[in-house]
Amino acid sequence: MGVAAAQFFQSENPEESLHYRLTPTDSQVEQQQKKRADVDHFICEYIKRATGLPVRTWIQGSYKMLTQIRPVACSAGFDMDLGVCVGWSKSPADELSPSELKRLVRRAAVEFGGAGRARDIQVQSKEKCERLIFPQPEVFHIDLPSYHIDDVTDRRRLATAGGWIDSDPKPLVVWFQERVRACHNEGQLRRLVRYVKAMALLQIDEAYRPSSIAWTVLVATCISDGDPVADDEAFVHILRRVAACLSGNSQVRNPINPSENLNVTTLEKAARLAARLSELVAAAEKAADMQSTGEASIAWATLFRHFFPLAGFSANQRRSGTLHGASPQVGGIDIAVTARPKDSREGKTFKGRNLIGPVPKNYEITFQITTPLPPMAEVEWTVRNRGNEAEAAGDLGHVGSHDDRGRSTMRTTRYNGNHSMDCVVREAGRVIRVARVTVFVLEPR
């Protein structure tokens, strides 16, 4: 078992694991279910009234496969794929063209977006679907691909801007579910899909990044019963195989319909993807080779950023000190912390060292390293947010930008809860000091 296995997945303290921080909360799932039910009912009734044809919907994609991840940025939002399946006989009088079906679903979506709602919902037309974008604070969108369904064979074909495509999402979902059941550890396959998708979103440029479904198929195809039980080691094995698949041939064939390529790209983009994956495999192998949990978690955080928990500190750590599980050469840091009301508001000023709080919301907090550091030391600040409010906002933190690498930094309090500002100092690429400042935010009632 790798030294960082518990930071990937654990049942004892799940909140301090990568899998927990990537997985939607129960309330986020319930919110999506409610939105889906509203859209489902309205769209089906609208099309039935307009055509007299039978209509039903089909949930597909990561939501259906139980591999959905939280958005990696606050502005990204959750997404759901809700296929709109319209049936008709082979009579020419009943048949709709792909453009007619797509326009019909768009009209239904537009009507839903403005049907007596306080805030309009945007509708975007895309090549293979219509997209409903819910306004703040939901941070959520639903894609509505349009299908003709043959009620006799239960086969679907997709209406696109360029015509019909023989694309049926249902058999692919069934294939994935069978792959899950065939694994010695059913839950691990879904977790590995989440890890790979999150890493891709965080580390691979959108211009040449494969789709979510392509990553899912690759992971499900590459997994083997002989793989390690621990998630950190299993992730390295899977990433190596996925990278090998995409370096040799950029195409990702639909296992149900091999004529369909799930990763249509160019030779230039395929080469850039292969090169980037080679770098990511090397980074994962380096992290897996670490001998201490503390240093391993820092190395893994280069791939998963603020989503990866920093081992050796609890969520309520009250001092920096030496990172538990780190090598003897890694020391702590003293950080002076000052919190003042934002925008020159009247209010109390709070001060602390390696800990501050409770502090109200809308306070500016300055973090200043007071420990002497080597002149060429590089400082990395990482915010890790926790609690219901941060989770509801989809804001679990961020890594400071390259312009935010000095001996001090500043942030604003936004959510109640126990949060942390983690600081990693490197010299010539080697970690020499680590600290955590716990920030307890509590808005007075």
XYZ file of C-alpha atoms in Angstrom:
445
model
C 0.000 0.000 0.000
C 1.259 3.494 -0.852
C 1.936 5.973 1.937
C -0.774 8.355 0.655
C -3.561 5.788 0.243
C -5.625 7.293 3.080
C -5.386 10.753 1.517
C -6.964 9.360 -1.658
C -9.787 7.451 0.040
C -10.713 6.489 3.573
C -13.855 5.718 5.553
C -12.537 6.681 8.994
C -12.175 10.419 8.290
C -13.604 10.810 4.780
C -13.683 14.624 4.795
C -9.875 14.615 4.690
C -9.637 12.591 1.481
C -9.355 13.434 -2.201
C -12.385 11.328 -3.057
C -14.623 13.209 -0.622
C -13.455 16.584 -1.911
C -14.147 15.521 -5.510
C -17.554 13.915 -4.900
C -20.783 15.967 -4.966
C -22.497 16.279 -1.595
C -25.922 14.777 -0.936
C -27.501 18.244 -1.077
C -25.836 18.965 -4.427
C -27.161 15.684 -5.821
C -30.652 16.471 -4.506
C -30.532 19.919 -6.094
C -29.639 18.383 -9.449
C -32.437 15.824 -9.115
C -34.986 18.573 -8.490
C -33.807 20.626 -11.467
C -33.828 17.539 -13.662
C -37.389 16.645 -12.621
C -38.602 20.174 -13.429
C -36.927 20.169 -16.846
C -38.014 16.601 -17.610
C -41.696 17.296 -16.980
C -41.805 20.605 -18.870
C -39.861 19.458 -21.958
C -41.832 16.218 -22.354
C -45.207 17.943 -21.992
C -44.223 20.694 -24.431
C -43.141 18.258 -27.158
C -46.180 16.025 -26.633
C -48.492 19.023 -27.080
C -46.576 20.241 -30.136
C -46.353 16.907 -31.980
C -48.621 14.339 -30.378
C -45.633 11.978 -30.378
C -44.484 9.892 -27.392
C -41.583 11.443 -25.480
C -39.380 10.206 -22.685
C -36.012 11.173 -21.261
C -32.838 9.264 -20.484
C -30.232 10.355 -17.939
C -26.773 9.666 -19.298
C -23.143 10.568 -18.762
C -21.279 10.846 -15.467
C -24.427 11.423 -13.398
C -25.889 8.119 -14.598
C -22.580 6.290 -14.205
C -22.066 7.689 -10.678
C -18.716 9.224 -11.635
C -19.670 12.891 -11.455
C -17.153 15.221 -9.808
C -17.481 18.636 -8.249
C -16.591 21.582 -10.485
C -12.873 22.325 -10.226
C -13.597 26.077 -10.279
C -16.416 28.111 -8.717
C -17.515 29.426 -12.114
C -17.619 25.998 -13.798
C -20.759 24.478 -12.284
C -22.235 20.990 -12.362
C -23.456 19.513 -15.619
C -26.035 16.865 -16.377
C -26.925 15.128 -19.657
C -30.655 14.555 -20.120
C -31.427 12.888 -23.434
C -34.799 13.831 -24.951
C -36.090 10.763 -26.820
C -38.970 11.255 -29.283
C -40.582 8.232 -30.911
C -42.445 7.953 -34.185
C -43.444 5.328 -36.703
C -41.748 4.894 -40.052
C -44.558 6.787 -41.743
C -43.110 9.809 -43.617
C -45.983 11.918 -42.280
C -44.778 11.438 -38.698
C -41.046 11.687 -39.201
C -39.077 14.728 -38.080
C -35.787 15.713 -39.666
C -32.790 16.094 -37.329
C -32.911 19.879 -37.691
C -36.656 19.910 -36.942
C -36.214 17.771 -33.835
C -33.308 19.895 -32.619
C -35.286 23.121 -33.156
C -38.253 21.628 -31.340
C -36.161 20.784 -28.284
C -34.622 24.264 -28.402
C -38.063 25.908 -28.431
C -39.075 23.782 -25.456
C -35.874 24.771 -23.633
C -36.436 28.477 -24.349
C -40.013 28.221 -23.092
C -38.805 26.497 -19.939
C -36.207 29.205 -19.372
C -38.748 32.004 -19.414
C -41.904 30.309 -18.162
C -42.910 32.550 -15.264
C -39.534 32.340 -13.571
C -38.079 35.253 -11.617
C -34.766 34.961 -13.471
C -34.401 33.839 -17.044
C -32.417 30.687 -17.750
C -30.034 30.945 -20.681
C -30.226 28.530 -23.605
C -27.205 27.783 -25.784
C -27.382 25.821 -29.026
C -24.481 23.418 -29.468
C -23.760 20.992 -32.289
C -25.108 17.941 -30.452
C -27.433 19.406 -27.816
C -29.235 22.386 -26.349
C -27.813 23.674 -23.063
C -29.902 25.101 -20.220
C -27.743 27.329 -18.012
C -29.196 28.096 -14.600
C -28.233 31.479 -13.121
C -26.466 32.083 -9.827
C -26.442 30.738 -7.212
C -27.140 27.297 -8.726
C -23.969 27.137 -10.904
C -25.456 24.318 -12.942
C -26.375 23.415 -16.518
C -28.306 20.632 -18.239
C -27.446 19.441 -21.752
C -30.411 18.231 -23.804
C -29.319 15.981 -26.696
C -32.227 15.107 -29.010
C -32.851 11.498 -30.060
C -35.240 9.637 -32.285
C -36.077 6.401 -30.496
C -37.314 3.244 -32.165
C -39.783 1.815 -29.660
C -39.491 -1.667 -31.156
C -35.699 -2.010 -30.917
C -35.135 0.652 -28.205
C -32.336 2.062 -30.375
C -31.623 5.785 -30.574
C -30.081 8.096 -33.147
C -28.852 11.566 -32.283
C -30.020 14.741 -34.022
C -27.081 17.072 -34.670
C -26.512 20.252 -36.656
C -25.003 18.058 -39.381
C -27.715 15.380 -39.509
C -28.428 12.056 -37.813
C -25.670 10.216 -35.948
C -25.916 6.577 -34.927
C -25.236 7.311 -31.262
C -27.073 5.513 -28.491
C -25.930 6.341 -24.932
C -27.840 3.553 -23.196
C -25.664 0.555 -24.235
C -22.537 2.464 -23.177
C -23.978 3.038 -19.709
C -24.865 -0.665 -19.480
C -21.328 -1.587 -20.620
C -19.792 0.611 -17.919
C -22.061 -0.823 -15.229
C -21.012 -4.327 -16.272
C -17.345 -3.291 -16.063
C -17.963 -2.003 -12.541
C -19.623 -5.261 -11.462
C -16.762 -7.289 -12.956
C -14.126 -5.479 -10.863
C -12.852 -7.012 -7.641
C -13.453 -3.602 -6.044
C -16.552 -2.031 -7.598
C -16.133 1.296 -5.850
C -12.511 1.699 -6.906
C -13.254 1.862 -10.636
C -15.632 4.776 -10.123
C -13.121 6.479 -7.831
C -10.338 6.096 -10.394
C -12.565 7.637 -13.059
C -13.134 10.614 -10.764
C -9.415 10.995 -10.050
C -8.461 10.896 -13.729
C -11.203 13.312 -14.793
C -10.277 15.777 -12.045
C -6.581 15.607 -12.891
C -7.395 16.202 -16.555
C -9.509 19.271 -15.792
C -6.836 20.687 -13.502
C -3.757 19.846 -15.563
C -4.605 19.516 -19.269
C -5.432 22.421 -21.560
C -9.023 22.422 -22.785
C -7.816 22.846 -26.377
C -6.602 19.236 -26.518
C -8.257 17.615 -23.487
C -10.473 14.568 -24.227
C -14.082 14.557 -23.055
C -15.344 13.175 -19.773
C -16.853 10.116 -21.469
C -13.554 9.399 -23.265
C -11.657 9.351 -19.945
C -14.352 7.116 -18.450
C -14.067 4.571 -21.261
C -10.261 4.625 -21.089
C -10.157 3.984 -17.342
C -12.824 1.267 -17.493
C -10.963 -0.427 -20.344
C -7.520 -0.194 -18.724
C -8.415 -1.425 -15.234
C -7.338 -4.946 -14.312
C -8.073 -7.314 -11.429
C -4.335 -7.530 -10.816
C -4.068 -3.812 -10.017
C -3.062 -2.627 -6.529
C -5.760 -2.376 -3.877
C -4.587 1.026 -2.595
C -5.974 3.948 -4.581
C -2.698 5.878 -4.843
C -0.859 2.948 -6.418
C -3.872 1.982 -8.555
C -4.061 5.548 -9.886
C -0.441 5.409 -11.066
C -1.056 2.083 -12.829
C -4.180 3.404 -14.564
C -2.567 6.687 -15.571
C 0.369 4.844 -17.163
C -1.979 2.674 -19.243
C -4.227 5.564 -20.256
C -1.181 7.577 -21.330
C 0.112 4.611 -23.334
C -3.241 4.261 -25.113
C -3.338 7.930 -26.076
C 0.315 8.132 -27.096
C 0.050 5.230 -29.516
C -3.344 6.148 -30.971
C -5.329 9.217 -29.994
C -8.622 7.589 -30.942
C -10.919 6.333 -28.178
C -13.368 3.877 -29.681
C -16.851 3.465 -28.275
C -16.754 -0.134 -26.980
C -20.371 -0.632 -28.089
C -20.059 1.073 -31.468
C -16.388 0.889 -32.587
C -17.113 3.079 -35.610
C -17.633 6.010 -33.205
C -14.499 7.819 -32.050
C -15.019 9.463 -28.655
C -11.886 11.601 -29.017
C -11.925 13.366 -32.377
C -8.779 15.495 -32.542
C -5.885 16.585 -34.759
C -2.362 15.178 -34.981
C -0.939 18.324 -33.390
C -3.361 18.216 -30.462
C -2.813 14.476 -30.010
C 0.940 15.061 -29.790
C 0.483 17.826 -27.220
C -1.796 15.576 -25.166
C 0.687 12.687 -25.270
C 3.516 14.969 -24.147
C 1.465 16.397 -21.291
C 0.374 12.948 -20.124
C 4.008 11.839 -20.078
C 4.759 14.734 -17.701
C 1.787 13.871 -15.500
C 2.774 10.191 -15.302
C 6.266 11.238 -14.190
C 4.779 13.520 -11.520
C 2.486 10.735 -10.270
C 5.355 8.235 -10.127
C 7.441 10.738 -8.171
C 4.607 11.259 -5.677
C 4.095 7.505 -5.303
C 7.807 7.031 -4.558
C 7.769 9.400 -1.576
C 8.573 7.653 1.697
C 6.593 9.909 4.061
C 2.895 10.781 4.044
C 3.568 14.477 4.492
C 5.897 14.827 1.525
C 3.752 12.470 -0.571
C 0.664 14.625 -0.012
C 2.595 17.735 -1.085
C 3.743 15.924 -4.229
C 0.236 14.665 -5.024
C -1.093 18.203 -4.563
C 0.936 19.262 -7.594
C -1.520 17.131 -9.606
C -4.752 17.682 -7.660
C -4.059 21.128 -6.166
C -6.304 22.205 -3.276
C -8.507 19.122 -3.645
C -5.741 16.929 -2.237
C -5.605 17.065 1.591
C -2.321 17.951 3.225
C -1.424 14.969 5.403
C 0.023 15.546 8.830
C -2.275 18.406 9.768
C -5.831 18.023 11.034
C -8.550 20.410 9.916
C -8.298 22.087 13.342
C -4.485 22.302 13.509
C -3.600 25.092 15.941
C 0.062 25.589 15.117
C 2.436 25.054 12.247
C 5.394 23.164 13.687
C 6.861 20.276 11.750
C 4.598 18.458 9.329
C 3.689 15.072 10.817
C 5.006 12.307 8.616
C 7.564 14.550 6.916
C 11.297 13.957 6.827
C 13.432 15.520 9.593
C 14.712 18.118 7.107
C 11.242 19.667 6.730
C 10.632 22.306 9.383
C 7.739 24.519 10.336
C 7.116 28.220 9.771
C 5.807 30.975 11.995
C 3.119 33.016 10.265
C 1.680 36.224 11.724
C -2.015 36.586 10.909
C -4.027 39.834 10.995
C -7.732 40.177 10.152
C -9.338 43.579 9.549
C -12.803 44.604 8.303
C -12.860 44.894 4.522
C -13.401 48.254 2.803
C -12.461 50.225 5.940
C -15.586 49.142 7.788
C -15.656 49.673 11.501
C -14.985 46.578 13.502
C -12.528 44.703 15.631
C -9.059 43.772 14.399
C -7.977 40.196 15.120
C -4.393 38.980 15.401
C -2.850 35.557 15.783
C 0.124 33.354 15.012
C -0.483 30.250 12.907
C -4.151 30.448 13.971
C -6.925 33.020 13.868
C -10.594 33.121 14.727
C -13.407 33.198 15.131
C -13.412 35.969 12.504
C -16.605 37.348 10.887
C -17.250 37.176 7.154
C -16.030 39.943 4.831
C -12.751 40.417 6.697
C -9.395 40.768 4.952
C -6.748 38.486 6.421
C -3.031 39.085 5.913
C -0.635 36.144 6.305
C 3.006 37.159 6.879
C 5.893 34.693 7.219
C 8.149 35.756 10.099
C 10.556 32.806 9.975
C 13.798 33.666 8.113
C 13.957 31.908 4.732
C 16.768 31.420 2.200
C 16.923 34.296 -0.334
C 15.956 32.086 -3.301
C 13.197 30.189 -1.499
C 9.895 29.810 -3.379
C 6.664 30.120 -1.411
C 3.365 28.489 -2.403
C 0.120 29.437 -0.648
C -2.914 27.133 -0.889
C -6.407 27.795 0.455
C -8.366 24.710 1.532
C -11.965 25.526 2.425
C -14.294 23.240 4.389
C -17.858 23.240 5.626
C -21.375 23.351 4.217
C -21.242 26.935 2.955
C -18.017 26.493 0.983
C -19.263 23.185 -0.434
C -22.593 24.717 -1.467
C -20.740 27.522 -3.261
C -18.463 25.014 -4.990
C -15.435 26.752 -3.508
C -13.105 24.260 -1.824
C -10.127 26.548 -2.278
C -7.372 27.329 -4.757
C -3.623 27.474 -5.216
C -2.101 30.952 -5.277
C -1.049 32.302 -8.659
C 2.576 32.875 -9.656
C 2.097 36.526 -8.678
C 1.117 35.339 -5.197
C 4.389 33.642 -4.223
C 5.841 36.207 -1.798
C 6.451 36.101 1.937
C 2.934 37.415 2.527
C -0.520 37.065 1.011
C -4.065 38.270 1.648
C -7.517 36.681 1.432
C -11.124 37.612 2.309
C -13.378 35.544 4.586
C -16.553 34.362 2.830
C -17.827 31.150 4.430
C -18.466 29.976 7.962
C -16.296 27.019 8.917
C -12.785 25.817 9.706
C -10.586 26.636 6.725
C -6.830 26.600 6.249
C -4.125 28.565 4.522
C -1.342 26.097 3.807
C 2.168 27.272 3.032
C 4.882 25.199 1.334
C 8.401 26.575 0.939
C 10.820 25.079 -1.581
C 14.493 25.669 -2.233
C 15.868 24.428 -5.559
C 12.676 22.385 -5.942
C 13.055 20.656 -2.557
C 10.464 21.167 0.182
C 12.166 22.729 3.216
C 9.288 24.124 5.291
C 5.547 23.577 5.627
C 2.898 25.304 7.714
C -0.840 25.411 8.152
C -2.778 28.393 9.458
C -6.262 27.460 10.637
C -8.828 30.170 9.920
C -12.065 29.818 11.884
C -14.829 31.935 10.330
C -18.092 32.496 12.189
C -20.517 35.269 11.293
C -22.174 36.699 14.455
C -25.930 36.260 14.578
